[in-house]
XYZ file of C-alpha atoms in Angstrom:
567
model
C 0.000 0.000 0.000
C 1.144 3.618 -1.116
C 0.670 6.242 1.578
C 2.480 9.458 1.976
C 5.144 11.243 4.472
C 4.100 14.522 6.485
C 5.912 17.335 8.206
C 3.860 19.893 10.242
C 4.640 22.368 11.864
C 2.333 24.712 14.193
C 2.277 27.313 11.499
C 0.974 25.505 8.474
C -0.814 22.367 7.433
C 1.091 19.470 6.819
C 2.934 19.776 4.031
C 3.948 16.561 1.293
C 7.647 15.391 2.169
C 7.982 12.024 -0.232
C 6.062 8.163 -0.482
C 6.888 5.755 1.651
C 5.297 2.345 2.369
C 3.000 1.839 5.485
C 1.837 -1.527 7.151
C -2.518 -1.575 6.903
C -3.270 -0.889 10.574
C -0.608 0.615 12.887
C -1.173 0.044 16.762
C 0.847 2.060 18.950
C 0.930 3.482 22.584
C 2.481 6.638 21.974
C 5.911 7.717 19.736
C 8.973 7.946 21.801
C 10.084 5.106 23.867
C 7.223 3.062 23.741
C 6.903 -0.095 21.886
C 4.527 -0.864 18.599
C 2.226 -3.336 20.143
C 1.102 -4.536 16.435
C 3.025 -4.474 12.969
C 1.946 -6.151 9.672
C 2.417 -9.503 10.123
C 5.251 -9.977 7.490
C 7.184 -7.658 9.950
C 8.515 -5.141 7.625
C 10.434 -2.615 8.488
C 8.730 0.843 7.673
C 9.680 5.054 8.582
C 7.847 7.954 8.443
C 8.452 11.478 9.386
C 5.129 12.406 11.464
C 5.582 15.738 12.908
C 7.129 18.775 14.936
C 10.437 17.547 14.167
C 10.309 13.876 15.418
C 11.516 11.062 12.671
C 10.376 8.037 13.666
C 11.117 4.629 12.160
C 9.675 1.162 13.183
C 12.219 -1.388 13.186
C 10.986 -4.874 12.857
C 12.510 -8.599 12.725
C 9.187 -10.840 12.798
C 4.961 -10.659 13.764
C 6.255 -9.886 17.412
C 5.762 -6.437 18.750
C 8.559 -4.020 18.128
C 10.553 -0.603 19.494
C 10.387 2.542 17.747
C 13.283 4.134 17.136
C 13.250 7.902 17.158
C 15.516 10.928 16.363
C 14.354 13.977 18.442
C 15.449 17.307 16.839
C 12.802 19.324 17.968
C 11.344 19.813 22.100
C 9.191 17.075 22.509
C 5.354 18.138 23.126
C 4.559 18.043 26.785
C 1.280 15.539 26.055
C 2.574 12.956 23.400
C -0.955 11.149 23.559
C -3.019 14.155 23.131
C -0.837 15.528 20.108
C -0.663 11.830 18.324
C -4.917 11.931 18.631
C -5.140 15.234 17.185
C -2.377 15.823 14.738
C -1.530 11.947 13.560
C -4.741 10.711 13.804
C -7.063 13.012 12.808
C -4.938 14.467 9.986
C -2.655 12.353 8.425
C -3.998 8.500 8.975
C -6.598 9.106 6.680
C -4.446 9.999 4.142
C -2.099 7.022 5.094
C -4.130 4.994 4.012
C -5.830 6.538 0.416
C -5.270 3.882 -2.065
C -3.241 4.759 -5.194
C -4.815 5.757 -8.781
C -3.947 2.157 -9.883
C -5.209 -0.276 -6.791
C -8.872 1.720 -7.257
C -9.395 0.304 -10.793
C -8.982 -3.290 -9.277
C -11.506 -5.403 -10.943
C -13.931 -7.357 -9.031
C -14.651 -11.646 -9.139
C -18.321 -12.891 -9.851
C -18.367 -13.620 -6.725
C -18.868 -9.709 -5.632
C -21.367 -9.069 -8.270
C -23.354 -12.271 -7.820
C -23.513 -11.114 -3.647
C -24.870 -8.088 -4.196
C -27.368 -9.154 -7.381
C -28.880 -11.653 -4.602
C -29.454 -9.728 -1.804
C -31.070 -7.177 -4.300
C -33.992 -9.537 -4.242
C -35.141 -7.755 -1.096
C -35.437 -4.186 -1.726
C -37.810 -6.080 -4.310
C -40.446 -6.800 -1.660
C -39.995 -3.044 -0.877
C -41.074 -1.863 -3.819
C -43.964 -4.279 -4.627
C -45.179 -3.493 -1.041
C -45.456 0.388 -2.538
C -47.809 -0.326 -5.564
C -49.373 -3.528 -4.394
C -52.610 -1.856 -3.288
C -52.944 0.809 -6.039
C -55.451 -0.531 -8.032
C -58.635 1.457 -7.733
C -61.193 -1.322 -8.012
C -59.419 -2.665 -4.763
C -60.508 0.786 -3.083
C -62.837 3.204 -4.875
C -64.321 5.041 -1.977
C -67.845 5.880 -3.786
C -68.313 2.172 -4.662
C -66.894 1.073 -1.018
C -69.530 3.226 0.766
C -72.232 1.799 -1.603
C -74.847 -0.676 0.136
C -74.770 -3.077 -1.371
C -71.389 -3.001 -2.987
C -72.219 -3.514 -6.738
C -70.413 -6.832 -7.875
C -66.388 -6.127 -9.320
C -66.427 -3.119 -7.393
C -64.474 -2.790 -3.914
C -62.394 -6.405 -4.458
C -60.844 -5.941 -1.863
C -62.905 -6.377 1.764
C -65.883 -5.259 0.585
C -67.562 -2.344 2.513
C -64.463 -0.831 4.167
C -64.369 2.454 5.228
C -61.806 5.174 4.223
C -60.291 5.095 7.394
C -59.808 1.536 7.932
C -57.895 1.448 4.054
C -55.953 4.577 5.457
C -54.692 2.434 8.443
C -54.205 -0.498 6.124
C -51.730 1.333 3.330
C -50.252 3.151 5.789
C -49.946 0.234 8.254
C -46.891 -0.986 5.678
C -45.349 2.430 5.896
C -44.933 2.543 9.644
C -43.614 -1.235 10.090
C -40.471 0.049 7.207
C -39.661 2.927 9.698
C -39.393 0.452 12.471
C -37.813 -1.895 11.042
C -35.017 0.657 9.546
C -34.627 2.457 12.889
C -34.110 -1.284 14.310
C -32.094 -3.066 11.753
C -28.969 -1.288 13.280
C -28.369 -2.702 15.910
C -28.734 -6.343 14.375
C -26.974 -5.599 11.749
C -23.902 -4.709 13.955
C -24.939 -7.688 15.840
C -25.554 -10.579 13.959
C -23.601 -9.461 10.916
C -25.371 -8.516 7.161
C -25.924 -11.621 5.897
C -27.529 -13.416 8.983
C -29.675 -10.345 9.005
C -31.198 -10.556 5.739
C -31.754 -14.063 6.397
C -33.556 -13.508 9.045
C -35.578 -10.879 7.136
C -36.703 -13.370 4.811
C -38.287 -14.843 7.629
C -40.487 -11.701 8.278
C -41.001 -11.660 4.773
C -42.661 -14.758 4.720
C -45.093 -14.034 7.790
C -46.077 -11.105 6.392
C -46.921 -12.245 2.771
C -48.474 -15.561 4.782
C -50.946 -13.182 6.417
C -52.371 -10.923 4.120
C -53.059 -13.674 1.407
C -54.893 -15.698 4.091
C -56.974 -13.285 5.709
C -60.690 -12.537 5.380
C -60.803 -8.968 7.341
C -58.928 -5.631 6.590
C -57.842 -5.728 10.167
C -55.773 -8.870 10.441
C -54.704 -7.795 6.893
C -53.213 -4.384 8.560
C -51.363 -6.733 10.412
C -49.707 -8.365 8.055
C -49.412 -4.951 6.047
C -47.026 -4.433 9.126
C -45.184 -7.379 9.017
C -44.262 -7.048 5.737
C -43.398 -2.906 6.357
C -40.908 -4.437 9.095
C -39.112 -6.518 6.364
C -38.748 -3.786 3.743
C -37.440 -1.442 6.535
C -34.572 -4.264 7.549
C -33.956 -4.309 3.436
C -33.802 -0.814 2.979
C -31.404 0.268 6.436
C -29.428 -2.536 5.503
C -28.457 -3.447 1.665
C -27.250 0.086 1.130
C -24.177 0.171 3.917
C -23.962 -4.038 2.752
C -23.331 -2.508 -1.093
C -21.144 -0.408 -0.115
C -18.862 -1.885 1.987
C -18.487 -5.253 -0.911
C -17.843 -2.831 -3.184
C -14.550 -0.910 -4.314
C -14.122 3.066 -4.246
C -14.434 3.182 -8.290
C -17.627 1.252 -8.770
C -19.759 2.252 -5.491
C -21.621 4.551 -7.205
C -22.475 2.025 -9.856
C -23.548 -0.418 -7.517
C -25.230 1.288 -4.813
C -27.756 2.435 -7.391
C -29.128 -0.804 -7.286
C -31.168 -0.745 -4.624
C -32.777 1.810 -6.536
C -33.305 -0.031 -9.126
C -34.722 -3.169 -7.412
C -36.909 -1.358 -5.860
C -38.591 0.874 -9.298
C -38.924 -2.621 -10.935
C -40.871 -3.708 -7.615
C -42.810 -0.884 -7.737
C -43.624 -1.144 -11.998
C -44.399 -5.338 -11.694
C -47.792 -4.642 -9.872
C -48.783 -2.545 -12.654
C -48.566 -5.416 -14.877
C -49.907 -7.334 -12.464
C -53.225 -4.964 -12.412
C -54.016 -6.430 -15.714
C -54.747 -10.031 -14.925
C -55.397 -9.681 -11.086
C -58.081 -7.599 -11.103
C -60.215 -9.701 -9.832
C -61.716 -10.958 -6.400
C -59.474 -13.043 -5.630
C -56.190 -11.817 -7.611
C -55.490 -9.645 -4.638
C -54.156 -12.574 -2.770
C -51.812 -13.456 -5.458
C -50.812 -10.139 -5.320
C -50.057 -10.315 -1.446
C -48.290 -13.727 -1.754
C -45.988 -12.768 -4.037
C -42.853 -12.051 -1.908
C -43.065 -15.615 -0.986
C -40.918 -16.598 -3.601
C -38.270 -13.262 -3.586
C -37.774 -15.029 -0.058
C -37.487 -18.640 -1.270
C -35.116 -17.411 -3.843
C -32.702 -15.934 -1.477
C -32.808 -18.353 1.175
C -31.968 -20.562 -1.887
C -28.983 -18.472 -3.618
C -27.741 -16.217 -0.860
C -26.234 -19.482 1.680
C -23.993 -19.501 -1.374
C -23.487 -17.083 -3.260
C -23.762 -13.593 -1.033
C -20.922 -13.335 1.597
C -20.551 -11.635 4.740
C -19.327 -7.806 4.934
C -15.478 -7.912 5.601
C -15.918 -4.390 7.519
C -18.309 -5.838 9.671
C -15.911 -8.903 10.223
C -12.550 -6.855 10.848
C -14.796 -4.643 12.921
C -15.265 -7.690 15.005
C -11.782 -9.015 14.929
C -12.494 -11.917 12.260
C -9.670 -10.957 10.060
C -8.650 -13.742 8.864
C -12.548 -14.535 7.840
C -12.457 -11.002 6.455
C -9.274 -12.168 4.429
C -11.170 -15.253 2.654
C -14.184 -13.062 2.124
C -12.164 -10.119 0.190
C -10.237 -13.064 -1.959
C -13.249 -13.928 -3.133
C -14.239 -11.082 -4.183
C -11.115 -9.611 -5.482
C -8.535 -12.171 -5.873
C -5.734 -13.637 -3.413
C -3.221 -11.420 -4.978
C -5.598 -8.017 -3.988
C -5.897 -8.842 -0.015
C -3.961 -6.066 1.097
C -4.827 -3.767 -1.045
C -9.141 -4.283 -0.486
C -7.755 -4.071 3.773
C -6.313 -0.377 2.688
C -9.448 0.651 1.791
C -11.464 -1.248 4.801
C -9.022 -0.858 7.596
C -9.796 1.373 10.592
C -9.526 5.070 9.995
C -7.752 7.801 12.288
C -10.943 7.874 14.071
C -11.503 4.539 15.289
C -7.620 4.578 16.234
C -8.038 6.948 19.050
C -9.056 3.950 21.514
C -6.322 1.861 20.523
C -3.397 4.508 21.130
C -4.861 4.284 24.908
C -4.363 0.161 24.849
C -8.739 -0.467 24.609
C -11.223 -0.242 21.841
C -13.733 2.338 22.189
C -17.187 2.193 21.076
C -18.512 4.546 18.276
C -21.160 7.048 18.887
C -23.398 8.267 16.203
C -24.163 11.258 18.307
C -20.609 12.106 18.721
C -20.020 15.537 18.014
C -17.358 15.119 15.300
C -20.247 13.233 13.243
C -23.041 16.049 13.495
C -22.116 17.294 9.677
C -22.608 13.794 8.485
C -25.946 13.369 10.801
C -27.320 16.264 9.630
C -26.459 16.080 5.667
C -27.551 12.267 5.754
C -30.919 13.492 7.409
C -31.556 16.330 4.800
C -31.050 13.769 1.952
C -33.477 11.023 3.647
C -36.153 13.935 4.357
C -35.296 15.263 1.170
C -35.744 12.414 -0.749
C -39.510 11.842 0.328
C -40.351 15.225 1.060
C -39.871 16.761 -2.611
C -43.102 15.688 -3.922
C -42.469 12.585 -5.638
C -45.117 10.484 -3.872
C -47.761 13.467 -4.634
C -47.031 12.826 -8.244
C -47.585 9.382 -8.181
C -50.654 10.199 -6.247
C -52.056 12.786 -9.155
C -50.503 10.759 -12.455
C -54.161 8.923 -13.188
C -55.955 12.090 -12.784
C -53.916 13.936 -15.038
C -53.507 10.940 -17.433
C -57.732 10.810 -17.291
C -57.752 14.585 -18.552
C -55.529 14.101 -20.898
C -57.912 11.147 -22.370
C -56.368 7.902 -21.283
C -59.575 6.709 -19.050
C -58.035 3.266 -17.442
C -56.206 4.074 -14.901
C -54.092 1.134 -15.016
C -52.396 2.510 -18.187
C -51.720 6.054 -16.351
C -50.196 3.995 -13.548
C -48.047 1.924 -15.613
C -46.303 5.065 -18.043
C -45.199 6.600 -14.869
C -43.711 3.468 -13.062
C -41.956 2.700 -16.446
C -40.658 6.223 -16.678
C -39.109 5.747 -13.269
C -37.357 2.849 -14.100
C -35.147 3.946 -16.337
C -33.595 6.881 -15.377
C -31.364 5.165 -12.731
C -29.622 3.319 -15.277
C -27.700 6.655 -16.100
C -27.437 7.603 -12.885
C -23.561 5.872 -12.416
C -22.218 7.540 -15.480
C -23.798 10.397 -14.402
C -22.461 10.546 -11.275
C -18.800 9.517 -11.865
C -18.585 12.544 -14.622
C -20.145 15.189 -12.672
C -19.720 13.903 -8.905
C -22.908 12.961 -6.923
C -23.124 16.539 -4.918
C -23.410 18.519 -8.006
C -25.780 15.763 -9.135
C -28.036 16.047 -6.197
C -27.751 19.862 -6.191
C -29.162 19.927 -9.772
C -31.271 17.086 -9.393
C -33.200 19.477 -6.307
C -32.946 22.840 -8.514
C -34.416 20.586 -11.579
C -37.561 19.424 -9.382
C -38.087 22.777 -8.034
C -38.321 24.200 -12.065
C -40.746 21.314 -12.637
C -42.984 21.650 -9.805
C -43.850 25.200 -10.651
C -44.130 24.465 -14.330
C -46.769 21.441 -12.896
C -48.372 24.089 -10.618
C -49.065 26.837 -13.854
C -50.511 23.644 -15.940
C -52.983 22.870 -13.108
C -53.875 26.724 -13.273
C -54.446 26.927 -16.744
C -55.814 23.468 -17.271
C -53.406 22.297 -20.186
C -53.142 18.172 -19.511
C -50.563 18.412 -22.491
C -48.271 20.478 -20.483
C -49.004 18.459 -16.934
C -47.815 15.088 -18.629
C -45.027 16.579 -19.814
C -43.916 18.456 -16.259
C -44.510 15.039 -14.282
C -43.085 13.168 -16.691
C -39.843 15.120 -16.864
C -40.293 15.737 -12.570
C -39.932 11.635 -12.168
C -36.964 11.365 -14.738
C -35.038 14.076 -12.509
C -35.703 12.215 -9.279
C -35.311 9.157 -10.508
C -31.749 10.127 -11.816
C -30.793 12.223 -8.770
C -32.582 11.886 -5.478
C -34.006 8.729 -6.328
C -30.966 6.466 -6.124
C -28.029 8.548 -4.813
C -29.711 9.284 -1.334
C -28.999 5.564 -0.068
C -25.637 5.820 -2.205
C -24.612 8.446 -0.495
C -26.252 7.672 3.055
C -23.891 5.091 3.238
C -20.863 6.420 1.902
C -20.273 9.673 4.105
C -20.408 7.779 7.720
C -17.349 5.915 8.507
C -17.406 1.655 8.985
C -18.129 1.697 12.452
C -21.230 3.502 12.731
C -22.510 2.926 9.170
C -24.993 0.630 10.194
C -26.592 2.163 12.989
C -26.518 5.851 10.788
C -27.675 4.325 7.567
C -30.535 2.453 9.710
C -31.742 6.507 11.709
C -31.385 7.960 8.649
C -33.851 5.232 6.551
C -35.887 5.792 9.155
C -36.557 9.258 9.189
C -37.124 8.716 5.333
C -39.684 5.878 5.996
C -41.315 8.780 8.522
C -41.739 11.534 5.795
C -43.030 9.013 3.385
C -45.715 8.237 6.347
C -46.359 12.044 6.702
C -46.690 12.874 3.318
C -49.086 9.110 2.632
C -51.064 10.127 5.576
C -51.390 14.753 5.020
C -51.268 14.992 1.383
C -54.553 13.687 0.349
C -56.214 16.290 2.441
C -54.042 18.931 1.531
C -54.355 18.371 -2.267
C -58.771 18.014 -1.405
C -58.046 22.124 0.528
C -54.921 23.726 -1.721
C -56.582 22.006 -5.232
C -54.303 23.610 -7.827
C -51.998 24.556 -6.350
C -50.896 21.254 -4.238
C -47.078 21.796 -5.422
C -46.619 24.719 -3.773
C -45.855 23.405 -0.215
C -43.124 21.461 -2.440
C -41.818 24.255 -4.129
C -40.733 26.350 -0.644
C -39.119 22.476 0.430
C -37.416 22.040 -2.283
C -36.244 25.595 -2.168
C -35.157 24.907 1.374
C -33.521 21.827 0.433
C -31.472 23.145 -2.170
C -30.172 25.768 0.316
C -29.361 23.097 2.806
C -27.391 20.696 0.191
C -24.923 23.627 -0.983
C -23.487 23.246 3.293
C -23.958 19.743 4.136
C -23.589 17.746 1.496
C -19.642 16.708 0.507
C -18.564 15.630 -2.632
C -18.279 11.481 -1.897
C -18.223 10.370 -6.074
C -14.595 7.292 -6.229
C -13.582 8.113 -2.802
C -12.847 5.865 0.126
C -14.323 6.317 3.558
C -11.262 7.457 4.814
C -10.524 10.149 2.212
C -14.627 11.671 3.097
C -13.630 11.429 6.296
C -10.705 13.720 6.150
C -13.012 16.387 4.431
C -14.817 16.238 6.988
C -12.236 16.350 9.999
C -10.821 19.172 7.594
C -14.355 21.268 7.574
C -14.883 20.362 11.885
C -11.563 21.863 12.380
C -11.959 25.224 10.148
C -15.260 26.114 11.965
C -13.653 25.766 15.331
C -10.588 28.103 14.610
């Protein structure tokens, strides 16, 4: 692994003195007399000049722990431990370990795409969860609140009341924001992999129930179940993505949870057409029985375990056989440079213990609070109320079965994610986000002047071109980047808070925005134009530039940005 040498002195930044190779994970006391409790294991001997006039070399003759040898030319500091934390640690171990131009282009085994193809079966279930209700002869409120119920009308409990299919729909929504403010924890727990394989299991209980039930209340239930399960799939596949993957292609890759989850919101739609009937429903419902056969089938095999998770736990040499599957026995090192411990989580280890991570630590507030303006960002720009207007306007414009309406939209939001890596890796994902926000904003006033002056030309062509921009920006690159700006250690827990406050605004703006499109009529964007106004502001401060960079090398922006705003 290439890293780099540093001087610094109390005047200036550290400044570039020349290359020089560095073992993966350096464990020391402090530099001076001290020994090096851990060296790479092929005990080679390394130097480095790290600051205020100390050169320090580490001298080594085997895996056993080893003295530093030092030549002092300059006063030593009076606390050695408090100057390693925040000089060497918080400003040059990050860039110790920045992988060169070369090791990022290292190409991936089958096995790597093959994991992450397979666990994309789950944000599947998310998405058919979405649209699996949104057929309106399964809820047409007129024809509901009939007596009788005219036959092939209401299919779905007949006689329900509005409320009750509120509670239902929305039932989904609030088991995803539990389960992603949960997954976390289990997650750090019980690993990735066992996690999603215990997901399947709520999968399956959930699809179980509402195929078997005869009530809309027991069918809530299982409405909630299945929530649970998309919530684990959602909190989890995006850090799991991005810690299997490698700096160049993350982008790439993380926008497939995106993906999985547009085509599992577009295969209802199809679906519409044949199970329309009153009994298709249940189909309909039991459907993510086999996405969780198929995993429990393929993933035992073919997905592996995150090697962060498993050298955050001190199974290296498990982590070892993971990443030479992935990338080859002859890349082992180089895949550790990217995963090993940053300058942050080396703090505890200079004072001879681990120390637990804390999302709420103060150093991580900038990434807390971007990450949370992308998840509220994400739901809250008005993408859900277009989905909720597309078969009205589709009706004015003359296309009478709903169903059609329905399906043009879900196909248009397919595809945009497609373009979304090139995208991204030519312009970078902030100014992608920035413009995918300032794009929306344009289109929801151009859909709010249609509605005024009744054109249904004009509205098609405003939502059409407001779901290609968030389904290029927003759409995917929120879990991309959710995942990609919090460091290994607390990527789980963050990524799992932050899909939770997401799942939240989607259940504020499922549950308000129906009324508040029946009082504001026309002009039902406008509430979205001031967010996304506010949004846009917010992005141009919190959100980094994170496009073919390692966690370390984010992380370093951001130690860079805490430590300007406290001078």
């Amino acid at each position: 692994m290439t890293a780099y040498m540093w001087s610094y002195n109390a005047t200036s930044r550290p400044s570039f003195v020349m290359p020089a190779l560095l073992p993966p994970t350096i464990l020391c006391n402090v530099i001076g007399e001290y020994r090096l409790k851990k060296l790479n294991k092929r005990g080679e001997a390394r130097q480095m000049i790290i600051a205020d006039g100390y050169f320090v070399s580490t001298q080594s003759h085997g895996p056993q722990s080893q003295r530093i040898h030092h030549k002092r030319v300059m006063p030593r500091p009076n606390s050695m431990k408090k100057f390693v934390k925040k000089f060497v640690l918080s400003r040059i171990f990050p860039i110790m370990v920045e992988p060169t131009e070369g090791s990022r282009q290292i190409k991936p085994k089958t096995a790597l795409y093959l994991s992450i193809l397979v666990s994309l079966l789950q944000p599947f279930q998310s998405g058919w969860s979405t649209s699996q209700l949104n057929l309106a002869q399964f809820n047409d409120t007129v024809e509901c609140d009939s007596r009788p119920v005219a036959e092939n009308t209401c299919l779905m409990f007949p006689g329900h009341s509005k409320l009750e299919w509120t509670f239902a729909v929305n039932a989904w929504i609030f088991g995803a924001m539990l389960g992603s403010l949960s997954c976390g924890r289990f997650s750090d727990m019980w690993g990735r992999k066992k996690l999603l394989l215990v997901n399947c299991g709520i999968i399956t209980v959930g699809a179980i129930v509402q195929m078997s039930v005869s009530n809309i209340w027991p069918f809530a239930v299982g409405r909630f179940i299945a929530g649970i399960a998309s919530g684990v799939a959602t909190g989890t596949i995006g850090a799991y993505v991005n810690e299997l993957s490698p700096p160049n292609l993350r982008n790439v890759l993380g926008l497939g949870l995106q993906i999985s989850v547009t085509f599992g919101i577009m295969m209802p739609a199809v679906a519409f057409f044949f199970a329309n009937t009153s009994s298709g429903w249940r189909f309909l419902a039991g459907f993510p029985l086999v996405l969780a056969a198929l995993f429990l089938t393929f993933a035992p095999s073919l997905c592996v375990e995150s090697p962060a998770w498993l050298l955050m736990n001190n199974r290296r040499e498990e982590a070892e056989h993971v990443i030479s599957r992935l990338y080859g026995v002859e890349n082992v090192n180089t895949v550790l440079a990217w995963l090993e411990t940053t300058g942050d989580n080396m703090e505890g280890l200079i004072d001879g213990n681990q120390t637990d991570e804390s999302l709420f630590d103060p150093k991580y507030y900038r990434q807390l609070a971007g990450a949370i303006m992308l998840s509220c960002s994400q739901q809250l720009s008005g993408i859900n109320a277009v989905f909720y207007y597309s078969n009205s306007i589709f009706a004015d414009a003359g296309i009478s079965d709903p169903r059609v309406g329905t399906l043009i939209i879900d196909f248009i939001n397919i595809w945009p994610a497609f373009f979304t890596g090139f995208l991204a890796v030519r312009f970078g994902n902030r100014n992608m986000i920035l413009w995918g926000l300032l794009g929306m904003l344009v289109m929801a006033i151009g859909m709010t002047l249609a509605f005024l002056v009744d054109v249904p030309a004009l509205s098609i062509l405003f939502t059409a071109l407001y779901v290609i921009n968030f389904g290029v920006t927003l759409g995917p690159l929120v879990w991309v980047m959710t995942a990609d700006i919090f460091p290994d250690s607390i990527r789980a827990s963050a990524s799992s808070l932050c899909i939770g406050i997401n799942w939240f605004c989607n259940l504020v703006v499922g549950v308000s925005y129906p009324y508040l499109a029946d009082a504001l009529k026309d002009l039902s964007y406008v509430p979205f134009v001031v967010l996304l106004a506010l949004f846009y502001c917010m992005a141009l401060k919190l959100v980094p530039e994170t496009s073919g960079k390692t966690s370390a090398e984010i992380q370093l922006e951001y130690e860079e940005r805490r430590h300007k705003s406290t001078r």
